[in-house]
Amino acid sequence: MSDTTALCRRAAMTAALNGHQSRFLVALATSKSTKPALVQRFLRAFHMLLRIDSHEAWPKSIIERIDAHQGLLRSAKYMENLIESQPFRAIAEDLEGFIRENRILAYHCTKEAETGFFLRNGLRILNRTQHQAEFLNRYGYLFSPAELQHMHQEWETYFAGAQDNGRNGSLWFCLAPNQVVSDGTERLFRCFGGEAIYMPLTHHAAITSKLEAIGSPVVVEVSIDPNQLHTFCELTFALKALSILHRKRNSDAYFHSQEGYLTCNVSPHEIVRVIPKEAFFSAHAEWWSS
């Protein structure tokens, strides 16, 4: 992909994020400075970018079918129970199909070594031993010989077997802002290097304090093909999206929590933006303050 195409794609993703995708596409197509070939190539490569926590881009027919059953939404607490039978089973299947025809915004919680790193380099799946070696090559000077020995021992012990198999070769994402601002992401924002670095070291105060001092906590927003994301239940995207809409219609409704992982790297042009943690939390205050 050329630099020009990549820039257009990122601009369109940002426009979609702010609800202005259609206006962006019109401007791109009608601009006298845009080559027709670029427009066609761009339109072929780009799909609508959906936010799982927003129903504004859903087909009108799906919204109308949901609105026709407000009584069920008010009386039920769990969307996963509702979609086991009609009419919500058919609604969920149609919504899942619509989502899978497009791209979704997903959220990676981490710390960034320096501003702009992820926009330049993208995100990569975990190779634990390589990741740990690179971490020590860059930051090993911060730790004493005894601390380094302890780190090696803890990594070797902790990541033997299932703990290693569950992380290697994958790249994990939250599917909506309410998951990002939950307590489960706190360590990802606090300690540099991700779970492959800090997970077996949290009991060591001196090492943990040094990991906390490296980098800045950020949320990396990524445009993902939902068909490439590995998840853990049937109708994953529809269930997550419908549970959020359910909560908006019924304050007692339960949020269905869902994560997913890729087994391929994320290129820089697939990153929509990188947001400081505090700015992200402030922009999505309705999730953590409710």
mmCIF file of C-alpha atoms in Angstrom:
data_model
loop_
_atom_site.group_PDB
_atom_site.id
_atom_site.type_symbol
_atom_site.label_atom_id
_atom_site.label_comp_id
_atom_site.label_asym_id
_atom_site.label_seq_id
_atom_site.Cartn_x
_atom_site.Cartn_y
_atom_site.Cartn_z
ATOM 1 C CA MET A 1 0.000 0.000 0.000
ATOM 2 C CA SER A 2 1.359 3.422 -0.969
ATOM 3 C CA ASP A 3 1.877 6.198 1.560
ATOM 4 C CA THR A 4 -0.953 8.205 -0.048
ATOM 5 C CA THR A 5 -3.407 5.310 0.173
ATOM 6 C CA ALA A 6 -2.407 4.590 3.754
ATOM 7 C CA LEU A 7 -2.970 8.219 4.730
ATOM 8 C CA CYS A 8 -6.381 8.239 3.034
ATOM 9 C CA ARG A 9 -7.358 5.059 4.797
ATOM 10 C CA ARG A 10 -6.333 6.354 8.213
ATOM 11 C CA ALA A 11 -8.158 9.641 7.589
ATOM 12 C CA ALA A 12 -11.295 7.747 6.608
ATOM 13 C CA MET A 13 -11.103 5.551 9.694
ATOM 14 C CA THR A 14 -10.797 8.625 11.876
ATOM 15 C CA ALA A 15 -13.752 10.193 10.053
ATOM 16 C CA ALA A 16 -15.791 7.046 10.636
ATOM 17 C CA LEU A 17 -14.843 7.072 14.302
ATOM 18 C CA ASN A 18 -16.383 10.526 14.573
ATOM 19 C CA GLY A 19 -19.478 9.667 12.542
ATOM 20 C CA HIS A 20 -18.405 11.477 9.373
ATOM 21 C CA GLN A 21 -17.428 8.585 7.115
ATOM 22 C CA SER A 22 -19.965 9.258 4.371
ATOM 23 C CA ARG A 23 -18.920 12.918 4.141
ATOM 24 C CA PHE A 24 -15.289 11.876 3.898
ATOM 25 C CA LEU A 25 -16.008 9.483 1.045
ATOM 26 C CA VAL A 26 -17.950 12.158 -0.838
ATOM 27 C CA ALA A 27 -15.124 14.652 -0.367
ATOM 28 C CA LEU A 28 -12.564 12.105 -1.521
ATOM 29 C CA ALA A 29 -14.550 11.146 -4.601
ATOM 30 C CA THR A 30 -15.326 14.711 -5.666
ATOM 31 C CA SER A 31 -11.962 16.324 -4.965
ATOM 32 C CA LYS A 32 -10.308 17.622 -8.139
ATOM 33 C CA SER A 33 -6.906 16.668 -6.724
ATOM 34 C CA THR A 34 -7.817 13.015 -6.152
ATOM 35 C CA LYS A 35 -7.034 10.595 -8.946
ATOM 36 C CA PRO A 36 -10.015 8.377 -9.914
ATOM 37 C CA ALA A 37 -7.832 5.252 -9.711
ATOM 38 C CA LEU A 38 -6.965 6.060 -6.104
ATOM 39 C CA VAL A 39 -10.631 6.505 -5.232
ATOM 40 C CA GLN A 40 -11.560 3.136 -6.707
ATOM 41 C CA ARG A 41 -8.632 1.362 -5.066
ATOM 42 C CA PHE A 42 -9.503 2.969 -1.769
ATOM 43 C CA LEU A 43 -13.186 2.041 -1.949
ATOM 44 C CA ARG A 44 -12.372 -1.562 -2.791
ATOM 45 C CA ALA A 45 -9.982 -1.849 0.141
ATOM 46 C CA PHE A 46 -12.026 -0.003 2.742
ATOM 47 C CA HIS A 47 -15.139 -1.176 4.589
ATOM 48 C CA MET A 48 -17.294 0.694 7.055
ATOM 49 C CA LEU A 49 -15.639 0.967 10.453
ATOM 50 C CA LEU A 50 -18.085 -0.013 13.187
ATOM 51 C CA ARG A 51 -17.981 0.683 16.878
ATOM 52 C CA ILE A 52 -19.448 -2.218 18.826
ATOM 53 C CA ASP A 53 -20.756 0.204 21.467
ATOM 54 C CA SER A 54 -22.683 2.303 18.929
ATOM 55 C CA HIS A 55 -25.794 1.282 16.962
ATOM 56 C CA GLU A 56 -25.897 4.389 14.765
ATOM 57 C CA ALA A 57 -24.542 2.593 11.692
ATOM 58 C CA TRP A 58 -26.764 -0.499 12.039
ATOM 59 C CA PRO A 59 -29.338 -1.161 9.314
ATOM 60 C CA LYS A 60 -32.591 0.606 10.073
ATOM 61 C CA SER A 61 -34.513 -2.651 9.780
ATOM 62 C CA ILE A 62 -32.559 -4.203 12.664
ATOM 63 C CA ILE A 63 -33.210 -1.201 14.924
ATOM 64 C CA GLU A 64 -36.918 -1.336 14.094
ATOM 65 C CA ARG A 65 -37.089 -5.047 14.938
ATOM 66 C CA ILE A 66 -35.385 -4.407 18.285
ATOM 67 C CA ASP A 67 -37.641 -1.466 19.089
ATOM 68 C CA ALA A 68 -40.679 -3.652 18.471
ATOM 69 C CA HIS A 69 -39.762 -5.712 21.543
ATOM 70 C CA GLN A 70 -39.115 -3.101 24.211
ATOM 71 C CA GLY A 71 -41.079 -5.154 26.715
ATOM 72 C CA LEU A 72 -38.647 -8.050 26.422
ATOM 73 C CA LEU A 73 -35.681 -5.698 26.809
ATOM 74 C CA ARG A 74 -37.133 -4.162 29.959
ATOM 75 C CA SER A 75 -38.015 -7.488 31.573
ATOM 76 C CA ALA A 76 -34.834 -9.442 30.783
ATOM 77 C CA LYS A 77 -31.363 -8.957 32.274
ATOM 78 C CA TYR A 78 -29.234 -11.146 30.011
ATOM 79 C CA MET A 79 -29.010 -10.700 26.268
ATOM 80 C CA GLU A 80 -27.330 -14.108 25.953
ATOM 81 C CA ASN A 81 -30.615 -15.623 27.171
ATOM 82 C CA LEU A 82 -32.701 -13.526 24.808
ATOM 83 C CA ILE A 83 -30.779 -14.608 21.717
ATOM 84 C CA GLU A 84 -31.368 -18.285 22.489
ATOM 85 C CA SER A 85 -34.878 -17.948 21.038
ATOM 86 C CA GLN A 86 -36.896 -15.813 18.642
ATOM 87 C CA PRO A 87 -37.241 -12.984 17.846
ATOM 88 C CA PHE A 88 -33.788 -12.016 19.123
ATOM 89 C CA ARG A 89 -32.072 -15.070 17.664
ATOM 90 C CA ALA A 90 -32.823 -13.904 14.130
ATOM 91 C CA ILE A 91 -31.922 -10.314 15.017
ATOM 92 C CA ALA A 92 -28.556 -11.428 16.403
ATOM 93 C CA GLU A 93 -27.800 -13.564 13.342
ATOM 94 C CA ASP A 94 -28.560 -10.678 10.979
ATOM 95 C CA LEU A 95 -26.540 -8.215 13.054
ATOM 96 C CA GLU A 96 -23.602 -10.631 13.228
ATOM 97 C CA GLY A 97 -23.671 -10.946 9.449
ATOM 98 C CA PHE A 98 -23.722 -7.160 9.031
ATOM 99 C CA ILE A 99 -20.791 -6.673 11.402
ATOM 100 C CA ARG A 100 -18.728 -9.363 9.683
ATOM 101 C CA GLU A 101 -19.198 -7.636 6.326
ATOM 102 C CA ASN A 102 -17.387 -4.585 7.657
ATOM 103 C CA ARG A 103 -14.507 -3.743 9.988
ATOM 104 C CA ILE A 104 -14.681 -3.076 13.711
ATOM 105 C CA LEU A 105 -12.838 -0.780 16.076
ATOM 106 C CA ALA A 106 -10.923 -2.793 18.683
ATOM 107 C CA TYR A 107 -8.827 -1.620 21.629
ATOM 108 C CA HIS A 108 -5.377 -2.759 22.736
ATOM 109 C CA CYS A 109 -4.388 -1.688 26.271
ATOM 110 C CA THR A 110 -0.683 -1.214 26.852
ATOM 111 C CA LYS A 111 2.165 1.196 27.601
ATOM 112 C CA GLU A 112 4.071 3.005 24.856
ATOM 113 C CA ALA A 113 7.820 3.494 25.114
ATOM 114 C CA GLU A 114 7.730 6.822 23.293
ATOM 115 C CA THR A 115 5.052 8.853 21.520
ATOM 116 C CA GLY A 116 4.466 7.695 17.963
ATOM 117 C CA PHE A 117 5.988 4.222 18.395
ATOM 118 C CA PHE A 118 2.821 2.297 17.511
ATOM 119 C CA LEU A 119 1.858 4.617 14.659
ATOM 120 C CA ARG A 120 5.282 3.946 13.127
ATOM 121 C CA ASN A 121 5.571 0.241 13.877
ATOM 122 C CA GLY A 122 2.091 -1.151 14.336
ATOM 123 C CA LEU A 123 1.414 -4.018 16.749
ATOM 124 C CA ARG A 124 2.805 -7.525 16.595
ATOM 125 C CA ILE A 125 1.788 -10.897 17.917
ATOM 126 C CA LEU A 126 3.728 -12.123 20.909
ATOM 127 C CA ASN A 127 6.916 -14.096 20.594
ATOM 128 C CA ARG A 128 7.616 -14.319 24.304
ATOM 129 C CA THR A 129 11.306 -15.192 24.294
ATOM 130 C CA GLN A 130 12.056 -12.584 21.636
ATOM 131 C CA HIS A 131 9.987 -9.989 23.481
ATOM 132 C CA GLN A 132 11.772 -10.635 26.761
ATOM 133 C CA ALA A 133 15.199 -10.525 25.089
ATOM 134 C CA GLU A 134 14.388 -7.198 23.412
ATOM 135 C CA PHE A 135 13.096 -5.806 26.698
ATOM 136 C CA LEU A 136 16.314 -6.723 28.511
ATOM 137 C CA ASN A 137 18.453 -5.398 25.677
ATOM 138 C CA ARG A 138 16.798 -2.006 25.969
ATOM 139 C CA TYR A 139 15.963 -1.756 29.664
ATOM 140 C CA GLY A 140 18.175 -4.316 31.398
ATOM 141 C CA TYR A 141 20.471 -1.594 32.713
ATOM 142 C CA LEU A 142 17.665 -0.449 35.031
ATOM 143 C CA PHE A 143 17.802 -3.674 37.062
ATOM 144 C CA SER A 144 20.425 -5.032 39.448
ATOM 145 C CA PRO A 145 22.161 -8.369 38.727
ATOM 146 C CA ALA A 146 20.070 -9.994 41.451
ATOM 147 C CA GLU A 147 16.865 -8.591 39.970
ATOM 148 C CA LEU A 148 17.810 -9.790 36.489
ATOM 149 C CA GLN A 149 18.499 -13.266 37.819
ATOM 150 C CA HIS A 150 15.156 -13.256 39.595
ATOM 151 C CA MET A 151 13.357 -12.153 36.421
ATOM 152 C CA HIS A 152 14.907 -14.953 34.361
ATOM 153 C CA GLN A 153 14.001 -17.549 36.977
ATOM 154 C CA GLU A 154 10.432 -16.354 37.337
ATOM 155 C CA TRP A 155 9.875 -16.177 33.569
ATOM 156 C CA GLU A 156 11.225 -19.677 33.036
ATOM 157 C CA THR A 157 9.054 -21.137 35.790
ATOM 158 C CA TYR A 158 5.830 -19.235 35.124
ATOM 159 C CA PHE A 159 5.796 -19.577 31.361
ATOM 160 C CA ALA A 160 6.261 -23.337 31.289
ATOM 161 C CA GLY A 161 3.289 -24.929 29.558
ATOM 162 C CA ALA A 162 -0.215 -23.445 29.480
ATOM 163 C CA GLN A 163 0.742 -19.890 30.461
ATOM 164 C CA ASP A 164 3.071 -19.745 27.475
ATOM 165 C CA ASN A 165 0.768 -21.484 25.003
ATOM 166 C CA GLY A 166 -2.087 -19.131 25.834
ATOM 167 C CA ARG A 167 -0.070 -16.031 24.950
ATOM 168 C CA ASN A 168 2.489 -16.891 22.288
ATOM 169 C CA GLY A 169 1.476 -16.062 18.746
ATOM 170 C CA SER A 170 -1.472 -13.887 19.731
ATOM 171 C CA LEU A 171 -2.395 -10.220 20.061
ATOM 172 C CA TRP A 172 -5.318 -9.404 22.368
ATOM 173 C CA PHE A 173 -8.049 -6.758 22.148
ATOM 174 C CA CYS A 174 -11.066 -5.435 23.993
ATOM 175 C CA LEU A 175 -14.137 -5.040 21.808
ATOM 176 C CA ALA A 176 -15.714 -2.002 23.482
ATOM 177 C CA PRO A 177 -14.769 0.913 25.772
ATOM 178 C CA ASN A 178 -16.525 -0.538 28.819
ATOM 179 C CA GLN A 179 -13.954 -3.359 28.845
ATOM 180 C CA VAL A 180 -11.046 -0.938 28.500
ATOM 181 C CA VAL A 181 -12.067 1.026 31.595
ATOM 182 C CA SER A 182 -12.701 -2.066 33.712
ATOM 183 C CA ASP A 183 -10.469 -3.172 36.580
ATOM 184 C CA GLY A 184 -9.112 -6.045 34.484
ATOM 185 C CA THR A 185 -6.921 -3.752 32.380
ATOM 186 C CA GLU A 186 -5.282 -1.910 35.281
ATOM 187 C CA ARG A 187 -1.981 -3.821 35.250
ATOM 188 C CA LEU A 188 -1.672 -3.552 31.477
ATOM 189 C CA PHE A 189 -1.615 0.216 31.865
ATOM 190 C CA ARG A 190 0.556 0.199 34.983
ATOM 191 C CA CYS A 191 3.475 -2.100 34.092
ATOM 192 C CA PHE A 192 5.482 -1.820 30.898
ATOM 193 C CA GLY A 193 5.996 -4.795 28.617
ATOM 194 C CA GLY A 194 2.680 -6.600 28.955
ATOM 195 C CA GLU A 195 1.956 -9.862 30.716
ATOM 196 C CA ALA A 196 4.967 -11.586 29.136
ATOM 197 C CA ILE A 197 7.158 -9.286 31.241
ATOM 198 C CA TYR A 198 5.306 -8.444 34.442
ATOM 199 C CA MET A 199 2.936 -11.355 35.106
ATOM 200 C CA PRO A 200 5.237 -13.449 37.364
ATOM 201 C CA LEU A 201 6.931 -10.394 38.886
ATOM 202 C CA THR A 202 4.061 -8.554 40.569
ATOM 203 C CA HIS A 203 5.109 -9.775 44.024
ATOM 204 C CA HIS A 204 8.540 -8.118 43.649
ATOM 205 C CA ALA A 205 8.017 -4.472 44.631
ATOM 206 C CA ALA A 206 11.366 -3.124 43.411
ATOM 207 C CA ILE A 207 11.037 -4.674 39.950
ATOM 208 C CA THR A 208 7.390 -3.658 39.658
ATOM 209 C CA SER A 209 8.178 -0.029 40.512
ATOM 210 C CA LYS A 210 10.751 0.073 37.703
ATOM 211 C CA LEU A 211 8.295 -1.424 35.219
ATOM 212 C CA GLU A 212 5.770 1.205 36.246
ATOM 213 C CA ALA A 213 8.289 3.982 35.522
ATOM 214 C CA ILE A 214 8.811 2.960 31.882
ATOM 215 C CA GLY A 215 6.589 4.369 29.138
ATOM 216 C CA SER A 216 3.128 5.901 29.171
ATOM 217 C CA PRO A 217 -0.250 4.111 29.360
ATOM 218 C CA VAL A 218 -2.193 4.283 26.095
ATOM 219 C CA VAL A 219 -5.156 2.746 24.286
ATOM 220 C CA VAL A 220 -4.360 1.727 20.708
ATOM 221 C CA GLU A 221 -7.498 1.869 18.565
ATOM 222 C CA VAL A 222 -7.268 -0.517 15.625
ATOM 223 C CA SER A 223 -9.377 -1.239 12.553
ATOM 224 C CA ILE A 224 -9.835 -5.029 12.442
ATOM 225 C CA ASP A 225 -11.494 -7.498 10.110
ATOM 226 C CA PRO A 226 -13.834 -9.283 12.564
ATOM 227 C CA ASN A 227 -13.459 -12.505 10.601
ATOM 228 C CA GLN A 228 -9.783 -12.620 11.592
ATOM 229 C CA LEU A 229 -10.480 -12.138 15.304
ATOM 230 C CA HIS A 230 -10.611 -15.297 17.411
ATOM 231 C CA THR A 231 -13.351 -15.198 20.048
ATOM 232 C CA PHE A 232 -14.990 -17.607 22.451
ATOM 233 C CA CYS A 233 -18.709 -17.836 21.833
ATOM 234 C CA GLU A 234 -21.305 -17.989 19.098
ATOM 235 C CA LEU A 235 -22.487 -14.688 17.607
ATOM 236 C CA THR A 236 -19.747 -12.893 19.537
ATOM 237 C CA PHE A 237 -20.028 -9.461 17.959
ATOM 238 C CA ALA A 238 -23.810 -9.313 17.878
ATOM 239 C CA LEU A 239 -24.028 -10.483 21.490
ATOM 240 C CA LYS A 240 -21.573 -7.828 22.668
ATOM 241 C CA ALA A 241 -23.248 -5.080 20.622
ATOM 242 C CA LEU A 242 -26.774 -6.068 21.621
ATOM 243 C CA SER A 243 -25.848 -6.323 25.305
ATOM 244 C CA ILE A 244 -24.576 -2.745 25.235
ATOM 245 C CA LEU A 245 -27.747 -1.524 23.513
ATOM 246 C CA HIS A 246 -29.735 -3.579 26.041
ATOM 247 C CA ARG A 247 -28.007 -1.784 28.907
ATOM 248 C CA LYS A 248 -28.853 1.572 27.335
ATOM 249 C CA ARG A 249 -32.530 0.550 27.249
ATOM 250 C CA ASN A 250 -32.516 -1.242 30.617
ATOM 251 C CA SER A 251 -30.199 -0.045 33.381
ATOM 252 C CA ASP A 252 -30.392 -3.461 35.089
ATOM 253 C CA ALA A 253 -29.192 -5.343 32.011
ATOM 254 C CA TYR A 254 -25.886 -7.202 32.092
ATOM 255 C CA PHE A 255 -22.905 -6.270 29.905
ATOM 256 C CA HIS A 256 -21.644 -9.292 28.032
ATOM 257 C CA SER A 257 -17.858 -9.121 28.361
ATOM 258 C CA GLN A 258 -15.875 -10.389 25.401
ATOM 259 C CA GLU A 259 -12.273 -10.240 24.260
ATOM 260 C CA GLY A 260 -10.623 -11.480 21.112
ATOM 261 C CA TYR A 261 -7.192 -12.100 19.692
ATOM 262 C CA LEU A 262 -5.444 -11.967 16.337
ATOM 263 C CA THR A 263 -2.798 -14.386 15.162
ATOM 264 C CA CYS A 264 -1.341 -11.855 12.732
ATOM 265 C CA ASN A 265 0.429 -8.527 13.153
ATOM 266 C CA VAL A 266 -1.345 -5.173 12.859
ATOM 267 C CA SER A 267 0.291 -2.861 10.317
ATOM 268 C CA PRO A 268 0.676 0.868 11.016
ATOM 269 C CA HIS A 269 -2.035 1.853 8.517
ATOM 270 C CA GLU A 270 -4.573 -0.262 10.456
ATOM 271 C CA ILE A 271 -4.054 1.813 13.595
ATOM 272 C CA VAL A 272 -6.676 4.538 13.811
ATOM 273 C CA ARG A 273 -5.131 6.461 16.695
ATOM 274 C CA VAL A 274 -3.211 6.059 19.944
ATOM 275 C CA ILE A 275 -4.861 7.759 22.916
ATOM 276 C CA PRO A 276 -3.360 8.424 26.352
ATOM 277 C CA LYS A 277 -5.178 6.376 28.962
ATOM 278 C CA GLU A 278 -6.464 9.364 30.922
ATOM 279 C CA ALA A 279 -7.855 10.994 27.774
ATOM 280 C CA PHE A 280 -9.599 7.753 26.788
ATOM 281 C CA PHE A 281 -11.106 7.300 30.245
ATOM 282 C CA SER A 282 -12.291 10.894 30.248
ATOM 283 C CA ALA A 283 -13.907 10.504 26.818
ATOM 284 C CA HIS A 284 -15.720 7.358 27.990
ATOM 285 C CA ALA A 285 -16.614 8.456 31.503
ATOM 286 C CA GLU A 286 -20.142 7.073 31.167
ATOM 287 C CA TRP A 287 -18.751 3.526 31.431
ATOM 288 C CA TRP A 288 -16.653 3.799 34.569
ATOM 289 C CA SER A 289 -18.681 6.404 36.436
ATOM 290 C CA SER A 290 -22.017 4.561 36.124
#
